[in-house]
Amino acid sequence: MLDKIKDFASEFFVTGDPLILGAQVSIALSLVAILFVLTYFKKWKWLWTEWLTSVDHKKIGIMYIIASILMLFRGGVDALLMRVQLAVPEVEFLNAEHYNQIFTTHGVIMILFMAMPLMFGLFNIVVPLQIGARDVAFPFLNSLSFWMFFFGAMLFNVSFIIGGSPDAGWLAYPPLSQLSGSPGLGQDFYIWGIQISGIGSLATGINFVVTILKMRAPGMKLMQMPMFVWSVLSSCITIMFAFPILTVTLFLLFLDRYLGAHFFTLDGGGNPMMYINLIWMWGHPEVYIVILPAFGIFSEIVSAFSKKKLFGYKSMVFALMSISFFSFFTWAHHFFTMGSGANVNAFFALTTMLIAIPTGVKVFNWLFTMYRGRITFPTPMMWTVAFIPCFVVGGMTGVLLSVAPADFQFHNSYFLIAHFHQVLIGGVVFGYFAGLYYWWPKMFGFRLHEGLGKWAFWFWNIGFYVCFMPQYALGLMGMTRRVNEYNFDMGWQPLNVISTVGAFLMGAAFIFQVWQIAHSIKFYKKEKDGDAWDGRTLEWSIPSPAPLYNFARLPQVTHQDDWWEEKQRITAGEPAKPLAPLEPIHMPKNSGIPFIMSVCWFTAGFGFVWDWKWMIIPGLIGVAVCMLIRSFSYDTDYYIPVDEIERTEAALRGTK
Amino acid sequence: MSRFIRMLTPVLFLLMALTLSGCGEQFIVLDPKGPIGESQKDLIYISTILCAVIIVPVLILTAFIVWRYRDKPGSKASYKPNWEHSTKLEIIWWGIPIVIILILAVITVKYTYELEPSKPLVSEKEPITIQVTSLDWKWLFKYPEENIATVNYIKIPEDVPVKFQLTSDTAMNSFWIPQLGGQLYAMSGMAMTLYLQADEQGSYYGSGANFNGKDFAQMTFTVDASSEEEYLSWIEEVKGSAPALTMDGFEKLTEPGASDTLLFSSIPEGLFDKIVTQYVNGDGGAHQHHGGEAAEPAAAADDDEDASADAGESDESAESSADGNSHHHGGH
C-alpha cells in the first residue's frame, strides 16, 4: 500500500529538482499560512461574500490586478532563471529540460496570465466609470470570466509542481507538442489551462463590446467617448474574432493528443503547418489586443498631464480601428521562412508595414497633444514619456523584421527577442503601469508614494535598456532564441552578462514597486477629493474609491472630456448642470455560481490532463448543473433605495 | 535632463556592444561571405536607414517638446489647451510614413522575389546538392552525387552554388548559416530548397534556429568552405577512410541525443526520399517513427499513387521557379 502511494506520488509530483522542491515547500507553507490567517481572523465569510461572489466590476478588476501581479512575479522569476543560465557559457545551472520548461511557461504566463488579466483589470475598473455606467452589461458573466481565467491560470501553474511543466514553446508547435514529441502531461496542462481561461477572455471581450455600445451615459455619443474606451472597444472586437480561433486550434490539438486524431500530426494526412497558421491567426491579433488599450491609456494620460485636449481625436479613432482590422492580415510574417513562396511573403510583408502607418501617426498625435501644453511629470506621465522613444525604436525594429528577405536573417534570433520585448515591455507593460499609477487613487482611495515610484521607474527603464539592447546585437551575432547553452568561442558572453544585469535591475524595480505599495498602505492617507489628477473624464467626477453604484445620478454628457468642461464652466462662474432627483438604483445580486462553476471546470480540466474519468465526469456535470441553476434563478437583482444612496453619498462627500 | 540620458542609453549600448566585440567581426549576420547574405545585409542597411529617416526626427522632436512645454513657473512657451486639430499637420504625418513605407515596400517586394530561397543562383558552375535532415538532435548531411554523408559538419567548395534540400525526421527545425544567408525551415514530409554559396574560403557557424526539443541547443555545425581541389580530395578521403552509413546505422542516429561530428563513406540507396515520404500512409518510411501511431490499414492506399499525388507534380511544373518551395510534399 505504502509503495503504491509512493509510486503515485513520484508520478504525481514533480521530483528530483532542488529548485522545484524549494518552490513546492514554499508554496505549501504559504498555503498553510493563508489558510491560518483567514481562519484566525475569521475572514472566510468576508472573503466569500465580499470578493469571491462579487459581481461588482471594481472588485473583479482588483482581483484581476492582484492575480496579474502574482503572475508577473512568477514570469519574472522564470526570466531571471533563464538569464542566470545564459550569463555563463557551457555551464548547467538549469538542465536543458528545465530550461525548455521555463521559457515556455515564461511566455505563456507573461502574455496570457499577466498582460491579459492586467488589461482586463483596467478595463473592469475604468470603462464603466468613464462611460458613466453602474456596471458592465453582464455582471454575472463578468464574474464568471474572471474565475474562468483564474482557475485556468491555476491549472496551468500547478503543472510546475504536479505532473510537470509544458516544454514545447509558448505556442506549442506540433509535431513537437504532439504525443510523439511531448508525451508528458505538461502539454495537457497547457491546453486545458489556456482553454479554460480563453473562454473567460472571449466572454470579457463580448461583455465590454456590449457595455460600451449599450451602457454609455445619456448624451455620450461614440465620438465623445474617452480614447481609452475606444481602445478597449477596438481591443475587444479583436478578441471576439481572434479568441475563437485559439479555442478551436487548441481543441483540435487536444483531439490529436487525447483521441489520436490527425489534424496536425505528420502522418494520417495531418498538417502541422496548418496549426502554425491557425495559432498565429490568433497570436498576431493577440499582441494588438494587449497593445491597443495601452495606446488608450497613454492618450488619457498625455492629455491629462499636458492640461490639453487630445490632439487629432478622429485620427486616433481611425488609427485604432484600422490597426485592429489589419492585425488579422499579418499572421504569416511570423514564419516568412516556412517557404510559402515570394507571393505570400510579399503580401504579408506589405500588410505588416501597412500597420506601421497608423501606429506611427498615433505617436505624432501624442507629441502634438503635449505641444503647446503644460506638462507635469508625476509617475503616470513619466511612464508615458518613457514609452514614446522606447516604442518608436521597438516599432522600427519591427519594420525591419517585416522586410521579408531580411527576416530570413533575423528570424528566431535574439534580434527578434529584443524586438518583441521592446514593444511588449516598452509598450504594454509601461502602458499598464502608467494606467495602474494613474487610476490607483480611483481604485483604492489613496495615492502611491511618488518617490519610491520614481525609483521603480528608473530601475525599470535603465534595466530594460541594459537587458534588451545587447540582445539586438546578440541576434546579429547569430545567437538563436531558446538555446540553453552556447559555446564560449562564439563571443556571446559579455553581452549576455550585461543583459543578465539588466534583467536583475528590472527585478529590483519590481521590488521597489512592491515596497511602494506596502509603504503607501502603511502610511495610508485617504484621498479626500475624487479628482486626484485634475482629470478630464467622468471617473474623476465621483468619490474615490467609487461607491458600489458608481454614479448616484447618471451623468448627462454633452462634451468630449465632459468633467473637464464642467469644471471649466464652474470656474468661469457659469451654473453647474442641474442635479436630477435621486432614484432607486437597479443593481445585480452577488452570486457564488461563477466561482463554483469555474472550480468544476478546473476539476474537469485536471481530470482530462490525467485522463481520470472519475474526475472529468463529475466536473462536467457540475458545470452543467451550475448552468441549469443559473438559467432558472430569477432572483438576480435588487434596488438600492434612495435614502441609502443619500446616506452613502453624504458619508463619501463629507458634509455635501 | 535625465530624459536625454535615457534616450542616449540605447545608442551607448550599441556602441559598447560594437567596441566590446572588436570591430564587429563577431556580428556574423553583418559580415556575410556569400551573395545571398550580402544582399540581405544590404537590405538590412537600406531598411534601417529608411526607418531612421523617420525615427531620428521623432526622437529629437519628442525631446524638444517634452523639454519646451514642461510646466515651470514663468514658462514663456505658448499654451493652447483647446488646440486639438490641424488638417495640415495631420496630412503631413499621415503622408510621410506612407511615402517611406511605399519606398520600403517596393524594395521589399523586389528583394523578396530576388532572394526567394528556392531560386537557383546565377553561376557558370554546376551547383552541388546537399540533402539536409534534422534529427533529434543532430544534423545529417548527405551528398547524393558523391554518395557520402556527414553529421554536424559540412564541407563545400568556394564559388560554387550549393543546393540544400531540407527536411526533418521529427519536429520542425530551421537551417541557418548566417554568413552565407538567411534560414529556412526544415519540415517533415517535404523537401525545401535553399540555394547558398560561399564566396570566400573559411569556417562558418551554422545552427538549428527553430526550437525542436530537449537538446536543441546542441544542434550547431561547422561549414568549411575550401578550394575545389581541397574539397575533392576531402571527398576521396572520406570515401577511403570513413565507415559506411547503413540502414541500421541511420536508425541509431535517429535515437534522441546530441552527436559529435561524424563522417560516412556511403549512404543507403534512396535514404533521403525515404525520410521525406515516411509519413505518407501505407509504409515506405525510412523507419518506424517513434511514438507515432501505427498507420491504419484502411488508409493504406497504393504506395506509388500516393507518393506521386503528394509530390504535386502538376502543380510544380505550373509554378514559377520563384515559388518552388510552396507545398512540395513528398519526395520526387
mmCIF file with all atom_site columns, N, CA and C in Angstrom, chain A residues 101-141:
data_model
loop_
_atom_site.group_PDB
_atom_site.id
_atom_site.type_symbol
_atom_site.label_atom_id
_atom_site.label_alt_id
_atom_site.label_comp_id
_atom_site.label_asym_id
_atom_site.label_entity_id
_atom_site.label_seq_id
_atom_site.pdbx_PDB_ins_code
_atom_site.Cartn_x
_atom_site.Cartn_y
_atom_site.Cartn_z
_atom_site.occupancy
_atom_site.B_iso_or_equiv
_atom_site.pdbx_formal_charge
_atom_site.auth_seq_id
_atom_site.auth_comp_id
_atom_site.auth_asym_id
_atom_site.auth_atom_id
_atom_site.pdbx_PDB_model_num
ATOM 1   N N  . GLN A 1 101 ? 11.271  24.155 -20.181 1.00 0.00 ? 101 GLN A N  1
ATOM 2   C CA . GLN A 1 101 ? 10.015  24.379 -19.462 1.00 0.00 ? 101 GLN A CA 1
ATOM 3   C C  . GLN A 1 101 ? 9.889   25.850 -19.079 1.00 0.00 ? 101 GLN A C  1
ATOM 4   N N  . ILE A 1 102 ? 11.006  26.397 -18.627 1.00 0.00 ? 102 ILE A N  1
ATOM 5   C CA . ILE A 1 102 ? 10.930  27.755 -18.103 1.00 0.00 ? 102 ILE A CA 1
ATOM 6   C C  . ILE A 1 102 ? 10.647  28.780 -19.199 1.00 0.00 ? 102 ILE A C  1
ATOM 7   N N  . PHE A 1 103 ? 11.284  28.629 -20.374 1.00 0.00 ? 103 PHE A N  1
ATOM 8   C CA . PHE A 1 103 ? 10.964  29.650 -21.392 1.00 0.00 ? 103 PHE A CA 1
ATOM 9   C C  . PHE A 1 103 ? 9.537   29.465 -21.912 1.00 0.00 ? 103 PHE A C  1
ATOM 10  N N  . THR A 1 104 ? 9.053   28.224 -21.870 1.00 0.00 ? 104 THR A N  1
ATOM 11  C CA . THR A 1 104 ? 7.667   28.002 -22.283 1.00 0.00 ? 104 THR A CA 1
ATOM 12  C C  . THR A 1 104 ? 6.700   28.681 -21.314 1.00 0.00 ? 104 THR A C  1
ATOM 13  N N  . THR A 1 105 ? 6.892   28.424 -20.017 1.00 0.00 ? 105 THR A N  1
ATOM 14  C CA . THR A 1 105 ? 5.947   28.994 -19.047 1.00 0.00 ? 105 THR A CA 1
ATOM 15  C C  . THR A 1 105 ? 6.120   30.510 -18.959 1.00 0.00 ? 105 THR A C  1
ATOM 16  N N  . HIS A 1 106 ? 7.352   30.995 -19.120 1.00 0.00 ? 106 HIS A N  1
ATOM 17  C CA . HIS A 1 106 ? 7.562   32.447 -19.105 1.00 0.00 ? 106 HIS A CA 1
ATOM 18  C C  . HIS A 1 106 ? 6.693   33.119 -20.166 1.00 0.00 ? 106 HIS A C  1
ATOM 19  N N  . GLY A 1 107 ? 6.740   32.568 -21.377 1.00 0.00 ? 107 GLY A N  1
ATOM 20  C CA . GLY A 1 107 ? 5.977   33.177 -22.472 1.00 0.00 ? 107 GLY A CA 1
ATOM 21  C C  . GLY A 1 107 ? 4.482   33.111 -22.233 1.00 0.00 ? 107 GLY A C  1
ATOM 22  N N  . VAL A 1 108 ? 4.004   31.923 -21.882 1.00 0.00 ? 108 VAL A N  1
ATOM 23  C CA . VAL A 1 108 ? 2.559   31.753 -21.690 1.00 0.00 ? 108 VAL A CA 1
ATOM 24  C C  . VAL A 1 108 ? 2.071   32.653 -20.560 1.00 0.00 ? 108 VAL A C  1
ATOM 25  N N  . ILE A 1 109 ? 2.803   32.622 -19.456 1.00 0.00 ? 109 ILE A N  1
ATOM 26  C CA . ILE A 1 109 ? 2.354   33.374 -18.289 1.00 0.00 ? 109 ILE A CA 1
ATOM 27  C C  . ILE A 1 109 ? 2.363   34.874 -18.554 1.00 0.00 ? 109 ILE A C  1
ATOM 28  N N  . MET A 1 110 ? 3.442   35.371 -19.150 1.00 0.00 ? 110 MET A N  1
ATOM 29  C CA . MET A 1 110 ? 3.530   36.814 -19.351 1.00 0.00 ? 110 MET A CA 1
ATOM 30  C C  . MET A 1 110 ? 2.443   37.322 -20.292 1.00 0.00 ? 110 MET A C  1
ATOM 31  N N  . ILE A 1 111 ? 2.165   36.591 -21.349 1.00 0.00 ? 111 ILE A N  1
ATOM 32  C CA . ILE A 1 111 ? 1.148   37.073 -22.285 1.00 0.00 ? 111 ILE A CA 1
ATOM 33  C C  . ILE A 1 111 ? -0.260  36.786 -21.766 1.00 0.00 ? 111 ILE A C  1
ATOM 34  N N  . LEU A 1 112 ? -0.513  35.512 -21.439 1.00 0.00 ? 112 LEU A N  1
ATOM 35  C CA . LEU A 1 112 ? -1.899  35.125 -21.178 1.00 0.00 ? 112 LEU A CA 1
ATOM 36  C C  . LEU A 1 112 ? -2.326  35.336 -19.736 1.00 0.00 ? 112 LEU A C  1
ATOM 37  N N  . PHE A 1 113 ? -1.390  35.214 -18.803 1.00 0.00 ? 113 PHE A N  1
ATOM 38  C CA . PHE A 1 113 ? -1.793  35.273 -17.404 1.00 0.00 ? 113 PHE A CA 1
ATOM 39  C C  . PHE A 1 113 ? -1.250  36.499 -16.677 1.00 0.00 ? 113 PHE A C  1
ATOM 40  N N  . MET A 1 114 ? -0.468  37.329 -17.370 1.00 0.00 ? 114 MET A N  1
ATOM 41  C CA . MET A 1 114 ? -0.029  38.584 -16.774 1.00 0.00 ? 114 MET A CA 1
ATOM 42  C C  . MET A 1 114 ? -0.622  39.755 -17.558 1.00 0.00 ? 114 MET A C  1
ATOM 43  N N  . ALA A 1 115 ? -0.256  39.873 -18.846 1.00 0.00 ? 115 ALA A N  1
ATOM 44  C CA . ALA A 1 115 ? -0.730  41.016 -19.635 1.00 0.00 ? 115 ALA A CA 1
ATOM 45  C C  . ALA A 1 115 ? -2.253  41.024 -19.765 1.00 0.00 ? 115 ALA A C  1
ATOM 46  N N  . MET A 1 116 ? -2.833  39.867 -20.101 1.00 0.00 ? 116 MET A N  1
ATOM 47  C CA . MET A 1 116 ? -4.282  39.833 -20.308 1.00 0.00 ? 116 MET A CA 1
ATOM 48  C C  . MET A 1 116 ? -5.058  40.217 -19.047 1.00 0.00 ? 116 MET A C  1
ATOM 49  N N  . PRO A 1 117 ? -4.805  39.597 -17.898 1.00 0.00 ? 117 PRO A N  1
ATOM 50  C CA . PRO A 1 117 ? -5.586  39.982 -16.714 1.00 0.00 ? 117 PRO A CA 1
ATOM 51  C C  . PRO A 1 117 ? -5.314  41.402 -16.235 1.00 0.00 ? 117 PRO A C  1
ATOM 52  N N  . LEU A 1 118 ? -4.078  41.881 -16.400 1.00 0.00 ? 118 LEU A N  1
ATOM 53  C CA . LEU A 1 118 ? -3.807  43.266 -16.009 1.00 0.00 ? 118 LEU A CA 1
ATOM 54  C C  . LEU A 1 118 ? -4.662  44.193 -16.878 1.00 0.00 ? 118 LEU A C  1
ATOM 55  N N  . MET A 1 119 ? -4.728  43.832 -18.157 1.00 0.00 ? 119 MET A N  1
ATOM 56  C CA . MET A 1 119 ? -5.558  44.601 -19.076 1.00 0.00 ? 119 MET A CA 1
ATOM 57  C C  . MET A 1 119 ? -7.040  44.514 -18.689 1.00 0.00 ? 119 MET A C  1
ATOM 58  N N  . PHE A 1 120 ? -7.509  43.282 -18.426 1.00 0.00 ? 120 PHE A N  1
ATOM 59  C CA . PHE A 1 120 ? -8.917  43.126 -18.055 1.00 0.00 ? 120 PHE A CA 1
ATOM 60  C C  . PHE A 1 120 ? -9.219  43.842 -16.743 1.00 0.00 ? 120 PHE A C  1
ATOM 61  N N  . GLY A 1 121 ? -8.241  43.845 -15.841 1.00 0.00 ? 121 GLY A N  1
ATOM 62  C CA . GLY A 1 121 ? -8.432  44.559 -14.579 1.00 0.00 ? 121 GLY A CA 1
ATOM 63  C C  . GLY A 1 121 ? -8.690  46.040 -14.830 1.00 0.00 ? 121 GLY A C  1
ATOM 64  N N  . LEU A 1 122 ? -7.869  46.623 -15.711 1.00 0.00 ? 122 LEU A N  1
ATOM 65  C CA . LEU A 1 122 ? -8.058  48.050 -16.006 1.00 0.00 ? 122 LEU A CA 1
ATOM 66  C C  . LEU A 1 122 ? -9.374  48.285 -16.751 1.00 0.00 ? 122 LEU A C  1
ATOM 67  N N  . PHE A 1 123 ? -9.704  47.375 -17.686 1.00 0.00 ? 123 PHE A N  1
ATOM 68  C CA . PHE A 1 123 ? -10.997 47.500 -18.384 1.00 0.00 ? 123 PHE A CA 1
ATOM 69  C C  . PHE A 1 123 ? -12.107 47.598 -17.339 1.00 0.00 ? 123 PHE A C  1
ATOM 70  N N  . ASN A 1 124 ? -12.080 46.626 -16.419 1.00 0.00 ? 124 ASN A N  1
ATOM 71  C CA . ASN A 1 124 ? -13.155 46.487 -15.451 1.00 0.00 ? 124 ASN A CA 1
ATOM 72  C C  . ASN A 1 124 ? -13.290 47.723 -14.584 1.00 0.00 ? 124 ASN A C  1
ATOM 73  N N  . ILE A 1 125 ? -12.161 48.205 -14.103 1.00 0.00 ? 125 ILE A N  1
ATOM 74  C CA . ILE A 1 125 ? -12.244 49.325 -13.182 1.00 0.00 ? 125 ILE A CA 1
ATOM 75  C C  . ILE A 1 125 ? -12.618 50.607 -13.909 1.00 0.00 ? 125 ILE A C  1
ATOM 76  N N  . VAL A 1 126 ? -12.032 50.799 -15.097 1.00 0.00 ? 126 VAL A N  1
ATOM 77  C CA . VAL A 1 126 ? -12.115 52.122 -15.704 1.00 0.00 ? 126 VAL A CA 1
ATOM 78  C C  . VAL A 1 126 ? -13.305 52.295 -16.652 1.00 0.00 ? 126 VAL A C  1
ATOM 79  N N  . VAL A 1 127 ? -13.581 51.295 -17.477 1.00 0.00 ? 127 VAL A N  1
ATOM 80  C CA . VAL A 1 127 ? -14.557 51.530 -18.558 1.00 0.00 ? 127 VAL A CA 1
ATOM 81  C C  . VAL A 1 127 ? -15.933 51.966 -18.037 1.00 0.00 ? 127 VAL A C  1
ATOM 82  N N  . PRO A 1 128 ? -16.544 51.221 -17.088 1.00 0.00 ? 128 PRO A N  1
ATOM 83  C CA . PRO A 1 128 ? -17.866 51.681 -16.634 1.00 0.00 ? 128 PRO A CA 1
ATOM 84  C C  . PRO A 1 128 ? -17.816 53.085 -16.049 1.00 0.00 ? 128 PRO A C  1
ATOM 85  N N  . LEU A 1 129 ? -16.734 53.407 -15.327 1.00 0.00 ? 129 LEU A N  1
ATOM 86  C CA . LEU A 1 129 ? -16.645 54.743 -14.733 1.00 0.00 ? 129 LEU A CA 1
ATOM 87  C C  . LEU A 1 129 ? -16.496 55.810 -15.808 1.00 0.00 ? 129 LEU A C  1
ATOM 88  N N  . GLN A 1 130 ? -15.742 55.490 -16.870 1.00 0.00 ? 130 GLN A N  1
ATOM 89  C CA . GLN A 1 130 ? -15.522 56.506 -17.898 1.00 0.00 ? 130 GLN A CA 1
ATOM 90  C C  . GLN A 1 130 ? -16.751 56.748 -18.758 1.00 0.00 ? 130 GLN A C  1
ATOM 91  N N  . ILE A 1 131 ? -17.586 55.735 -18.908 1.00 0.00 ? 131 ILE A N  1
ATOM 92  C CA . ILE A 1 131 ? -18.770 55.950 -19.744 1.00 0.00 ? 131 ILE A CA 1
ATOM 93  C C  . ILE A 1 131 ? -19.997 56.262 -18.894 1.00 0.00 ? 131 ILE A C  1
ATOM 94  N N  . GLY A 1 132 ? -19.805 56.423 -17.598 1.00 0.00 ? 132 GLY A N  1
ATOM 95  C CA . GLY A 1 132 ? -20.918 56.791 -16.734 1.00 0.00 ? 132 GLY A CA 1
ATOM 96  C C  . GLY A 1 132 ? -21.927 55.676 -16.547 1.00 0.00 ? 132 GLY A C  1
ATOM 97  N N  . ALA A 1 133 ? -21.438 54.431 -16.418 1.00 0.00 ? 133 ALA A N  1
ATOM 98  C CA . ALA A 1 133 ? -22.344 53.296 -16.210 1.00 0.00 ? 133 ALA A CA 1
ATOM 99  C C  . ALA A 1 133 ? -22.206 52.784 -14.781 1.00 0.00 ? 133 ALA A C  1
ATOM 100 N N  . ARG A 1 134 ? -23.194 51.965 -14.348 1.00 0.00 ? 134 ARG A N  1
ATOM 101 C CA . ARG A 1 134 ? -23.145 51.467 -12.977 1.00 0.00 ? 134 ARG A CA 1
ATOM 102 C C  . ARG A 1 134 ? -22.522 50.096 -12.882 1.00 0.00 ? 134 ARG A C  1
ATOM 103 N N  . ASP A 1 135 ? -22.428 49.415 -13.971 1.00 0.00 ? 135 ASP A N  1
ATOM 104 C CA . ASP A 1 135 ? -21.690 48.157 -14.008 1.00 0.00 ? 135 ASP A CA 1
ATOM 105 C C  . ASP A 1 135 ? -21.494 47.816 -15.467 1.00 0.00 ? 135 ASP A C  1
ATOM 106 N N  . VAL A 1 136 ? -20.934 46.642 -15.738 1.00 0.00 ? 136 VAL A N  1
ATOM 107 C CA . VAL A 1 136 ? -20.810 46.210 -17.125 1.00 0.00 ? 136 VAL A CA 1
ATOM 108 C C  . VAL A 1 136 ? -22.167 45.659 -17.574 1.00 0.00 ? 136 VAL A C  1
ATOM 109 N N  . ALA A 1 137 ? -22.258 45.322 -18.857 1.00 0.00 ? 137 ALA A N  1
ATOM 110 C CA . ALA A 1 137 ? -23.548 44.868 -19.383 1.00 0.00 ? 137 ALA A CA 1
ATOM 111 C C  . ALA A 1 137 ? -23.973 43.555 -18.744 1.00 0.00 ? 137 ALA A C  1
ATOM 112 N N  . PHE A 1 138 ? -23.026 42.637 -18.534 1.00 0.00 ? 138 PHE A N  1
ATOM 113 C CA . PHE A 1 138 ? -23.359 41.319 -17.988 1.00 0.00 ? 138 PHE A CA 1
ATOM 114 C C  . PHE A 1 138 ? -22.506 41.040 -16.755 1.00 0.00 ? 138 PHE A C  1
ATOM 115 N N  . PRO A 1 139 ? -22.930 41.532 -15.577 1.00 0.00 ? 139 PRO A N  1
ATOM 116 C CA . PRO A 1 139 ? -22.073 41.409 -14.385 1.00 0.00 ? 139 PRO A CA 1
ATOM 117 C C  . PRO A 1 139 ? -21.811 39.963 -13.977 1.00 0.00 ? 139 PRO A C  1
ATOM 118 N N  . PHE A 1 140 ? -22.816 39.101 -14.116 1.00 0.00 ? 140 PHE A N  1
ATOM 119 C CA . PHE A 1 140 ? -22.627 37.694 -13.764 1.00 0.00 ? 140 PHE A CA 1
ATOM 120 C C  . PHE A 1 140 ? -21.570 37.066 -14.671 1.00 0.00 ? 140 PHE A C  1
ATOM 121 N N  . LEU A 1 141 ? -21.710 37.324 -15.957 1.00 0.00 ? 141 LEU A N  1
ATOM 122 C CA . LEU A 1 141 ? -20.745 36.793 -16.932 1.00 0.00 ? 141 LEU A CA 1
ATOM 123 C C  . LEU A 1 141 ? -19.344 37.329 -16.636 1.00 0.00 ? 141 LEU A C  1
#
